[in-house]
PDB file of C-alpha atoms in Angstrom:
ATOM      1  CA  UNK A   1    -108.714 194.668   9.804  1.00 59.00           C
ATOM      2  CA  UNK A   2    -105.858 193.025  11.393  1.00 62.00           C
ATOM      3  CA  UNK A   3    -106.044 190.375  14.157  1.00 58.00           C
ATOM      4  CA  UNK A   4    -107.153 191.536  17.830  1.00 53.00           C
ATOM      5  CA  UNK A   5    -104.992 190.088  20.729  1.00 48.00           C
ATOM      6  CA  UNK A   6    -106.751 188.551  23.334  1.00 44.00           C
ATOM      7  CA  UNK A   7    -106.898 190.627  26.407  1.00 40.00           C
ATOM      8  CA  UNK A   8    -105.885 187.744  28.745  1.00 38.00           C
ATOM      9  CA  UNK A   9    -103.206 189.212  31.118  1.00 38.00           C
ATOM     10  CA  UNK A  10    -104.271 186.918  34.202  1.00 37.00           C
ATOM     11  CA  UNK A  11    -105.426 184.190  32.385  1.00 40.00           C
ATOM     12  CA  UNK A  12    -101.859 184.312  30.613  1.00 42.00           C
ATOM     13  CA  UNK A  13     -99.892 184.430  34.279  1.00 44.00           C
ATOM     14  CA  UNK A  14    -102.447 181.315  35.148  1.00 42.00           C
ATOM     15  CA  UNK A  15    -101.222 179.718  31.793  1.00 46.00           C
ATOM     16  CA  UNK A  16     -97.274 180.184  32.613  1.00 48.00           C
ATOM     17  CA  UNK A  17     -97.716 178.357  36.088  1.00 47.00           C
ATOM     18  CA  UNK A  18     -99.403 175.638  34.400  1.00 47.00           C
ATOM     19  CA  UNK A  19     -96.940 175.353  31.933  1.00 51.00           C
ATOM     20  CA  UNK A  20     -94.376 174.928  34.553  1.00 48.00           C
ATOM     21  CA  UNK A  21     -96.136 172.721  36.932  1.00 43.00           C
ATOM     22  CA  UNK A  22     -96.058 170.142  33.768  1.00 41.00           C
ATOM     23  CA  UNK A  23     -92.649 170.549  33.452  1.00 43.00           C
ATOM     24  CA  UNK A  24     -91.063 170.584  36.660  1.00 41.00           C
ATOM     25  CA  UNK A  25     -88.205 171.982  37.419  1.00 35.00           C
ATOM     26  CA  UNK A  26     -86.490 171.454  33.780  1.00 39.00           C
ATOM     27  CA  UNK A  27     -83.789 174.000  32.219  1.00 41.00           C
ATOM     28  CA  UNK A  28     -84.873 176.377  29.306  1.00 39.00           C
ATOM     29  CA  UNK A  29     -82.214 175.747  27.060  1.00 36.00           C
ATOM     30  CA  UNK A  30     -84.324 175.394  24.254  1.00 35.00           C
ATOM     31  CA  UNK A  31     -85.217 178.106  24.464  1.00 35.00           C
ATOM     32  CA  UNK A  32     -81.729 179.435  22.372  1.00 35.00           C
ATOM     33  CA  UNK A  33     -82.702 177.812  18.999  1.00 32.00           C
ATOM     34  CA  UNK A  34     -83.207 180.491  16.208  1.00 31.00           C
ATOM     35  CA  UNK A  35     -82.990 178.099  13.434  1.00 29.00           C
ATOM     36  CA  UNK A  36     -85.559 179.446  10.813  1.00 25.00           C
ATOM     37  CA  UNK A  37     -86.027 177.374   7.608  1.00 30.00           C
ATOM     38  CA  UNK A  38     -88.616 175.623   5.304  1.00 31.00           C
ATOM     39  CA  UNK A  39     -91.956 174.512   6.593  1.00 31.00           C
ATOM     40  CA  UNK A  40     -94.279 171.572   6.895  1.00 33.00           C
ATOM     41  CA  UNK A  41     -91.799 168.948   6.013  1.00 30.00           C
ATOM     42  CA  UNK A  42     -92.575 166.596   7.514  1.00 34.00           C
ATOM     43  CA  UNK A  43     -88.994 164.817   8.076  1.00 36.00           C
ATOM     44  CA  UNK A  44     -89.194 164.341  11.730  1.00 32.00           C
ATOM     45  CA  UNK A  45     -85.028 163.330  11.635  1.00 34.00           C
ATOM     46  CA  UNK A  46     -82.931 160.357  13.067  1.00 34.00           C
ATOM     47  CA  UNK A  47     -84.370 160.690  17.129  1.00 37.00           C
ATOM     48  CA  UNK A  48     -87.727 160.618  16.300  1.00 41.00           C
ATOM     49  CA  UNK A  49     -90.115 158.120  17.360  1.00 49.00           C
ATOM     50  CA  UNK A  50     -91.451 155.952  14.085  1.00 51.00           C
ATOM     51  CA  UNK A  51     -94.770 155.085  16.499  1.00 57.00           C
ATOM     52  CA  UNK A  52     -95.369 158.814  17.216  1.00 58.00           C
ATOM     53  CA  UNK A  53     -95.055 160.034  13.669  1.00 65.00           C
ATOM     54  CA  UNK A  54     -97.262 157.201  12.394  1.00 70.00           C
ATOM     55  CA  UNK A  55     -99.791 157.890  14.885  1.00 72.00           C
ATOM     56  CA  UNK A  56     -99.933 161.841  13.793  1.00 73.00           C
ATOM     57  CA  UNK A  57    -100.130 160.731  10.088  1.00 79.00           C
ATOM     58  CA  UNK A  58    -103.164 158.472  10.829  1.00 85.00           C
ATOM     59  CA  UNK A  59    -105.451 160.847  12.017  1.00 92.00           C
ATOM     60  CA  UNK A  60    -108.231 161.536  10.064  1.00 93.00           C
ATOM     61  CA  UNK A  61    -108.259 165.526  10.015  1.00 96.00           C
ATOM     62  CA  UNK A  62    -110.504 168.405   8.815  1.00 96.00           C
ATOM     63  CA  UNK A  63    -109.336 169.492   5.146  1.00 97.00           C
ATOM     64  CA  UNK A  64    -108.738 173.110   5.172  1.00 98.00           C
ATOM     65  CA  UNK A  65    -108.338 174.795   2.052  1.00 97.00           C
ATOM     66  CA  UNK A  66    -108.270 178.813   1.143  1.00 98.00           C
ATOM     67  CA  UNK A  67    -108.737 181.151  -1.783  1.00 97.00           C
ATOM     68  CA  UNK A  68    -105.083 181.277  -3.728  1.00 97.00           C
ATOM     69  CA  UNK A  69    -105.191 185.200  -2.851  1.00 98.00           C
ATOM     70  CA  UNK A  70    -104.701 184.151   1.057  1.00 98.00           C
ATOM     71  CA  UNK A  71    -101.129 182.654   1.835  1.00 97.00           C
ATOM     72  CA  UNK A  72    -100.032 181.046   5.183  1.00 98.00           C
ATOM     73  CA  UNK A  73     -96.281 180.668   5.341  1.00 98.00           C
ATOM     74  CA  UNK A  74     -94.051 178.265   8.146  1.00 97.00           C
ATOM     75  CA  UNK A  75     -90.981 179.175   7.833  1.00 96.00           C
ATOM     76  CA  UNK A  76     -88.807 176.680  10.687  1.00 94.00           C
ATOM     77  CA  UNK A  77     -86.735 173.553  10.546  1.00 92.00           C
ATOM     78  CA  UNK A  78     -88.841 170.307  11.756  1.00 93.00           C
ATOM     79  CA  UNK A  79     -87.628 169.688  15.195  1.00 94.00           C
ATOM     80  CA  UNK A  80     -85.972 165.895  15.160  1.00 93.00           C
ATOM     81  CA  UNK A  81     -88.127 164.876  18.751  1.00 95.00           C
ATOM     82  CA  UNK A  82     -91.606 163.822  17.118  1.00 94.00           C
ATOM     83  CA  UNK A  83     -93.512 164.741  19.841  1.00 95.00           C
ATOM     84  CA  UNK A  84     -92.046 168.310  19.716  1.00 96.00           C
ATOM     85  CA  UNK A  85     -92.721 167.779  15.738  1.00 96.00           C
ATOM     86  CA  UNK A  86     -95.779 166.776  15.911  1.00 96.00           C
ATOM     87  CA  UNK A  87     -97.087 169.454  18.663  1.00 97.00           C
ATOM     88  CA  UNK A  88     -95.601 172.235  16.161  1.00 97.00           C
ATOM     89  CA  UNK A  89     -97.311 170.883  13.620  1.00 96.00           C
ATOM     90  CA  UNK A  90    -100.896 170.689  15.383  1.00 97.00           C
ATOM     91  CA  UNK A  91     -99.969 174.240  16.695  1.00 98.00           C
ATOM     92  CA  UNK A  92     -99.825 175.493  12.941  1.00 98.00           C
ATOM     93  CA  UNK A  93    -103.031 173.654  11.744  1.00 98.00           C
ATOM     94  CA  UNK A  94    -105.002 175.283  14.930  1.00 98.00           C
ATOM     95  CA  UNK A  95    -103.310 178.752  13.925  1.00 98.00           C
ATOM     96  CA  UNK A  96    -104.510 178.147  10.259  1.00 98.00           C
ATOM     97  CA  UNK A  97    -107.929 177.089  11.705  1.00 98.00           C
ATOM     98  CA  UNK A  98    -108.942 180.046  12.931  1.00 98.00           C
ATOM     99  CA  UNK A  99    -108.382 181.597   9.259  1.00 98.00           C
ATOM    100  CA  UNK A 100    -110.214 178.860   8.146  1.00 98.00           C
ATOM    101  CA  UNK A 101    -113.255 179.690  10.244  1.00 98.00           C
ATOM    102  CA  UNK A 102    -112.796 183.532   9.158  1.00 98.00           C
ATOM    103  CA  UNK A 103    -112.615 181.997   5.384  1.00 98.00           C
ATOM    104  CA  UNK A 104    -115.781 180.160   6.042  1.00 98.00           C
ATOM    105  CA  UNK A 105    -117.465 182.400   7.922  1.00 98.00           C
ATOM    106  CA  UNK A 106    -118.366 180.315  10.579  1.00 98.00           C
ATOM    107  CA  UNK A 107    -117.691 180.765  14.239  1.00 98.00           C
ATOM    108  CA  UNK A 108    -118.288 177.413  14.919  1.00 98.00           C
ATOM    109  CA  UNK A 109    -116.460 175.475  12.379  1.00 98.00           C
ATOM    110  CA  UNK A 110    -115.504 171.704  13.265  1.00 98.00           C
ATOM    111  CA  UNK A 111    -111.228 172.525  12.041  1.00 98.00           C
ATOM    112  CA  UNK A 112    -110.343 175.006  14.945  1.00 98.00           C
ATOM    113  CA  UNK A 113    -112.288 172.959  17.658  1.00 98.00           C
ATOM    114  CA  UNK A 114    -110.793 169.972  16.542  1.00 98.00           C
ATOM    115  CA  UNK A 115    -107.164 171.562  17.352  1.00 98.00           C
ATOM    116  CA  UNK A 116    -108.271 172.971  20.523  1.00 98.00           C
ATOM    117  CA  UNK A 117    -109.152 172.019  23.977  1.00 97.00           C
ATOM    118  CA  UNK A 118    -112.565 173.445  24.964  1.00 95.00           C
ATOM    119  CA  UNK A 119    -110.798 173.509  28.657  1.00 92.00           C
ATOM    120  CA  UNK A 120    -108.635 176.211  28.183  1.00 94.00           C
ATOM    121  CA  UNK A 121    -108.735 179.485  26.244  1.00 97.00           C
ATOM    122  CA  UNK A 122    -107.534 178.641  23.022  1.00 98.00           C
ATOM    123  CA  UNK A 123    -111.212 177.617  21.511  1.00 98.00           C
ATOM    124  CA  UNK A 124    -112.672 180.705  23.411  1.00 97.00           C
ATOM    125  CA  UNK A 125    -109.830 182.970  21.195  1.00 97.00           C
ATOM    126  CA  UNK A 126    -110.051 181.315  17.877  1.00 98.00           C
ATOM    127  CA  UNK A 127    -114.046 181.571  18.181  1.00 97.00           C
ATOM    128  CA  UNK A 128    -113.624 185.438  18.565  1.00 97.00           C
ATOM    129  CA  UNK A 129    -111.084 185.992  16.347  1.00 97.00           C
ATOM    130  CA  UNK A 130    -113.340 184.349  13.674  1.00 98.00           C
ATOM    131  CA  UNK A 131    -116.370 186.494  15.219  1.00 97.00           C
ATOM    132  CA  UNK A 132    -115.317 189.495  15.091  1.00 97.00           C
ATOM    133  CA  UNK A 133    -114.137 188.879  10.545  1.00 97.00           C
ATOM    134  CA  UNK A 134    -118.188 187.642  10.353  1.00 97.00           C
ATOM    135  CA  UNK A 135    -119.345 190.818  12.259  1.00 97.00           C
ATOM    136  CA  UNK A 136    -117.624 193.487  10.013  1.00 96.00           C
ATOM    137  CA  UNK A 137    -118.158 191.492   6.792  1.00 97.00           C
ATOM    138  CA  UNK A 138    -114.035 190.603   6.101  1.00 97.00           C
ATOM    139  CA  UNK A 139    -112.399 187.898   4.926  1.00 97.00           C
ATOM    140  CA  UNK A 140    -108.751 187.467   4.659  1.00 97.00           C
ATOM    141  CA  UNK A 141    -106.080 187.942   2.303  1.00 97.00           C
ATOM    142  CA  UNK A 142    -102.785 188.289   1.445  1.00 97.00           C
ATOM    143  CA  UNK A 143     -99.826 186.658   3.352  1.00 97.00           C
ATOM    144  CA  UNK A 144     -98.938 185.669   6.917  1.00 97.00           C
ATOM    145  CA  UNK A 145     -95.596 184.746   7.453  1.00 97.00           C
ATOM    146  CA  UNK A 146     -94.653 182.550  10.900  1.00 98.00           C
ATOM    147  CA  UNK A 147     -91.062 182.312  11.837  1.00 97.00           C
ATOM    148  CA  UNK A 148     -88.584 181.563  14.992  1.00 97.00           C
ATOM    149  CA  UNK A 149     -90.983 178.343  15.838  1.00 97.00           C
ATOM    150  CA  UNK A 150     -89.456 177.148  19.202  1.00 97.00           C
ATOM    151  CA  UNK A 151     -91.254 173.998  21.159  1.00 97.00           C
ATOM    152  CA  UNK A 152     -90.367 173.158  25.326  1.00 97.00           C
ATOM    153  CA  UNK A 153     -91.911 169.716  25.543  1.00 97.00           C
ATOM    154  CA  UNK A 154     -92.802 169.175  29.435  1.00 97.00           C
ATOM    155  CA  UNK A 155     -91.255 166.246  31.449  1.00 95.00           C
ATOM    156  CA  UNK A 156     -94.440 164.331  31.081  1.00 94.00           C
ATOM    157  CA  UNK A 157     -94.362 164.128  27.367  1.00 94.00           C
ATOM    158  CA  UNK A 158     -97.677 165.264  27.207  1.00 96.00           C
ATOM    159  CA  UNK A 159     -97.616 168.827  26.985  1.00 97.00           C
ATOM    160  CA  UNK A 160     -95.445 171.098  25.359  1.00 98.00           C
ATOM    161  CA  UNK A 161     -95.274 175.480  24.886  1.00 98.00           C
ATOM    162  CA  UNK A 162     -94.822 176.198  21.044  1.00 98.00           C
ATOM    163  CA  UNK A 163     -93.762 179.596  20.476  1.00 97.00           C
ATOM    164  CA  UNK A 164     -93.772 181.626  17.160  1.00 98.00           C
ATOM    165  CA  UNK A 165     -93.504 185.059  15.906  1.00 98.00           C
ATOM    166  CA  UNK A 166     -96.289 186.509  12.888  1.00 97.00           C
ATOM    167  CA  UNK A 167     -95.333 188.834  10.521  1.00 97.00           C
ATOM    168  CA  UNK A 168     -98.977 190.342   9.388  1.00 97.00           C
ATOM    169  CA  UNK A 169     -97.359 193.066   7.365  1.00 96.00           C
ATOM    170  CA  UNK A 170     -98.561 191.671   3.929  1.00 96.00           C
ATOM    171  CA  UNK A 171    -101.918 190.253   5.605  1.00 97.00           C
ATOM    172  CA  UNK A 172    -105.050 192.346   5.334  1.00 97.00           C
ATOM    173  CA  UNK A 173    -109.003 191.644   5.959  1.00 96.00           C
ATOM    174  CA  UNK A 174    -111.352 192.116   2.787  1.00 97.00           C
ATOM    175  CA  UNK A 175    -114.840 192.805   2.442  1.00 97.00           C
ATOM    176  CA  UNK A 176    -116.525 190.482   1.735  1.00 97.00           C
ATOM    177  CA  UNK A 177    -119.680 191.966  -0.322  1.00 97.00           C
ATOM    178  CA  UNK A 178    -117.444 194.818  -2.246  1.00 98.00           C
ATOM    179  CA  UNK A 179    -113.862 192.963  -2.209  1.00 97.00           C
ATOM    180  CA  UNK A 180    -112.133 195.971  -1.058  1.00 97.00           C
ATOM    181  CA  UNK A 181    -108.729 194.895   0.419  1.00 97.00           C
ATOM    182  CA  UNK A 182    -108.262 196.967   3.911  1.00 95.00           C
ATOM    183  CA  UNK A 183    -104.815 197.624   2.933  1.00 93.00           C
ATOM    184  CA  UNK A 184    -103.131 199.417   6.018  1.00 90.00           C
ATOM    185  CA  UNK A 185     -99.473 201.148   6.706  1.00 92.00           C
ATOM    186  CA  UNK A 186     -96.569 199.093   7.618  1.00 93.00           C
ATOM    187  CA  UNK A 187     -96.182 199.236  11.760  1.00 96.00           C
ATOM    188  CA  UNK A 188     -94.985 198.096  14.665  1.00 97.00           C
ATOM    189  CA  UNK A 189     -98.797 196.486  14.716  1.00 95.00           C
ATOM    190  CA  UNK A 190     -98.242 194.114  12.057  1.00 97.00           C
ATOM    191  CA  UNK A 191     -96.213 191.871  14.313  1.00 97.00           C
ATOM    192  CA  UNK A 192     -97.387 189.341  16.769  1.00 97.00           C
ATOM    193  CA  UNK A 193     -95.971 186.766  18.849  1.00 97.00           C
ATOM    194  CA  UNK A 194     -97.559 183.604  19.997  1.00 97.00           C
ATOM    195  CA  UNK A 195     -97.399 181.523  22.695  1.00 98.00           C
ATOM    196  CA  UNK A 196     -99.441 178.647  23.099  1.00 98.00           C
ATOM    197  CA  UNK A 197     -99.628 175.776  25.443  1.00 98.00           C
ATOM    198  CA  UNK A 198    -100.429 172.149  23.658  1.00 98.00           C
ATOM    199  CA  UNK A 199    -101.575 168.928  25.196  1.00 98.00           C
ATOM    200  CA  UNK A 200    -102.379 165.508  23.964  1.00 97.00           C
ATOM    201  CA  UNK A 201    -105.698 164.167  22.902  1.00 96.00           C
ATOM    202  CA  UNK A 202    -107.147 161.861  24.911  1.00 92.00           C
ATOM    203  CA  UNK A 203    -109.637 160.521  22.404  1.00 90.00           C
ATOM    204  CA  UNK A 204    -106.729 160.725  18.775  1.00 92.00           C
ATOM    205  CA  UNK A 205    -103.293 159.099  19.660  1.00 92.00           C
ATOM    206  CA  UNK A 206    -100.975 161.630  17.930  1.00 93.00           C
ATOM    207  CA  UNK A 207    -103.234 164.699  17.865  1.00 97.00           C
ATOM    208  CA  UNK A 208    -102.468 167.456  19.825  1.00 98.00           C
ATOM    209  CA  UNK A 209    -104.473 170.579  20.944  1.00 98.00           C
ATOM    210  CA  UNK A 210    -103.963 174.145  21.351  1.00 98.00           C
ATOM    211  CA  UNK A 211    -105.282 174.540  25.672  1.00 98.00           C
ATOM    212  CA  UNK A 212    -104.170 177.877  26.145  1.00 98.00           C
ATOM    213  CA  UNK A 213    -103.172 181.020  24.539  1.00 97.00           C
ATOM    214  CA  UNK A 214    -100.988 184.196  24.565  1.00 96.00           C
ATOM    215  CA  UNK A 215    -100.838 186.669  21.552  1.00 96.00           C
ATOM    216  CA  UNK A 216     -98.911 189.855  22.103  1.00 97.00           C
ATOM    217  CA  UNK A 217     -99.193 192.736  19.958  1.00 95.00           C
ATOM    218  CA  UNK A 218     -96.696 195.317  19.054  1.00 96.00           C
ATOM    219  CA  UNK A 219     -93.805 192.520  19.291  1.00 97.00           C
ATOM    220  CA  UNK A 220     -90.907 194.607  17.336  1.00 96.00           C
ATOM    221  CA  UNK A 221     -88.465 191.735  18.054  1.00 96.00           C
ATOM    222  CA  UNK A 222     -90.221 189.998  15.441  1.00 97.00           C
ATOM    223  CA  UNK A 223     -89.215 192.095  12.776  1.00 91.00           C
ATOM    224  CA  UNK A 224     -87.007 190.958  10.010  1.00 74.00           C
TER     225      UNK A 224
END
């Protein structure tokens, strides 16, 4: 059992134009950064604001913790704007908050609404992501590796597209009741890319949350 794109080819076209409508008329020149290394850091570097990166570390967040035979990797460089940072980061935690949800078997778990804004898709995809693991009995397992994490913060400073690619080739669902891994074949399949669109909270300075979402399948420029 591997993870099940959303079907969302309008609402994806409706999510670019909003994207863009928050950021004007900006360049994309962000857009060139490859750099790929270490994860969850936490060193926001010399241009980031001290206010904004104490206001993301005082937010009381839902602990998320998972069986040692289920890995979730980050590897990317902290980018040295904290609001970019600190979107990223938020980004991961509502990525690893759908596993979460799959882990505790509970499609409406408190972790991956609390990263998401119940205005846009995002909750609507993480609730049947972790749906569809409860329905056929699976957990997870094994490892998911992120990489290429790239952030366009919009000209308003309060939303921002976070882009990553997912390397599922060493990630596999398990049944729950007999523990059989559902090991599959290396593919293409195993390789996802991720684009999601993040906005502030209005209720948690600091916090940010996953609005809207586009996962597509198949994406061979992922590949190592």
């Amino acid at each position: 059992m591997k993870r099940r794109p959303l079907p969302v080819a309008a609402a994806l076209a409706a999510t670019a134009a909003l994207f863009l409508t928050a950021c004007g008329s900006g360049d994309d020149s962000s857009k060139d950064n490859d750099k790929i290394a270490g994860a969850d850091t936490g060193d926001a570097g010399k241009s980031a604001s001290p206010s904004a990166s104490a206001e993301a570390e005082a937010i009381d967040r839902p602990k998320m913790t998972f069986p040692s035979d289920f890995k979730m990797v980050f590897d990317r460089t902290e980018p040295s704007e904290a609001k970019e940072a600190a979107a990223l980061n938020d980004a991961e935690n509502f990525v690893r908050a759908i596993n979460y949800g799959i882990v505790q078997q509970d499609a409406e778990d408190a972790a991956y609404k609390f990263y998401s804004d119940p205005r846009g898709n995002a909750q609507a995809y993480a609730k049947k992501q972790i749906q569809q693991y409860i329905d056929g009995g699976w957990t997870v397992t094994g490892t998911q590796r992120y990489t290429g994490a790239k952030v366009d913060l919009a000209s308003d400073g309060n939303r921002a597209s976070v882009s990553f690619c997912d390397d599922d080739s060493k990630f596999y669902g398990k049944e729950i009741k007999s523990k059989k891994v559902l090991k599959t074949k290396p593919s293409d399949k195993d390789y996802y890319f991720f684009e999601i669109v993040m906005t502030t909270s209005n209720e948690a300075k600091g916090l940010w949350m996953a609005q809207d979402i586009e996962v597509q399948k198949e994406a061979t420029q992922c590949k190592a």
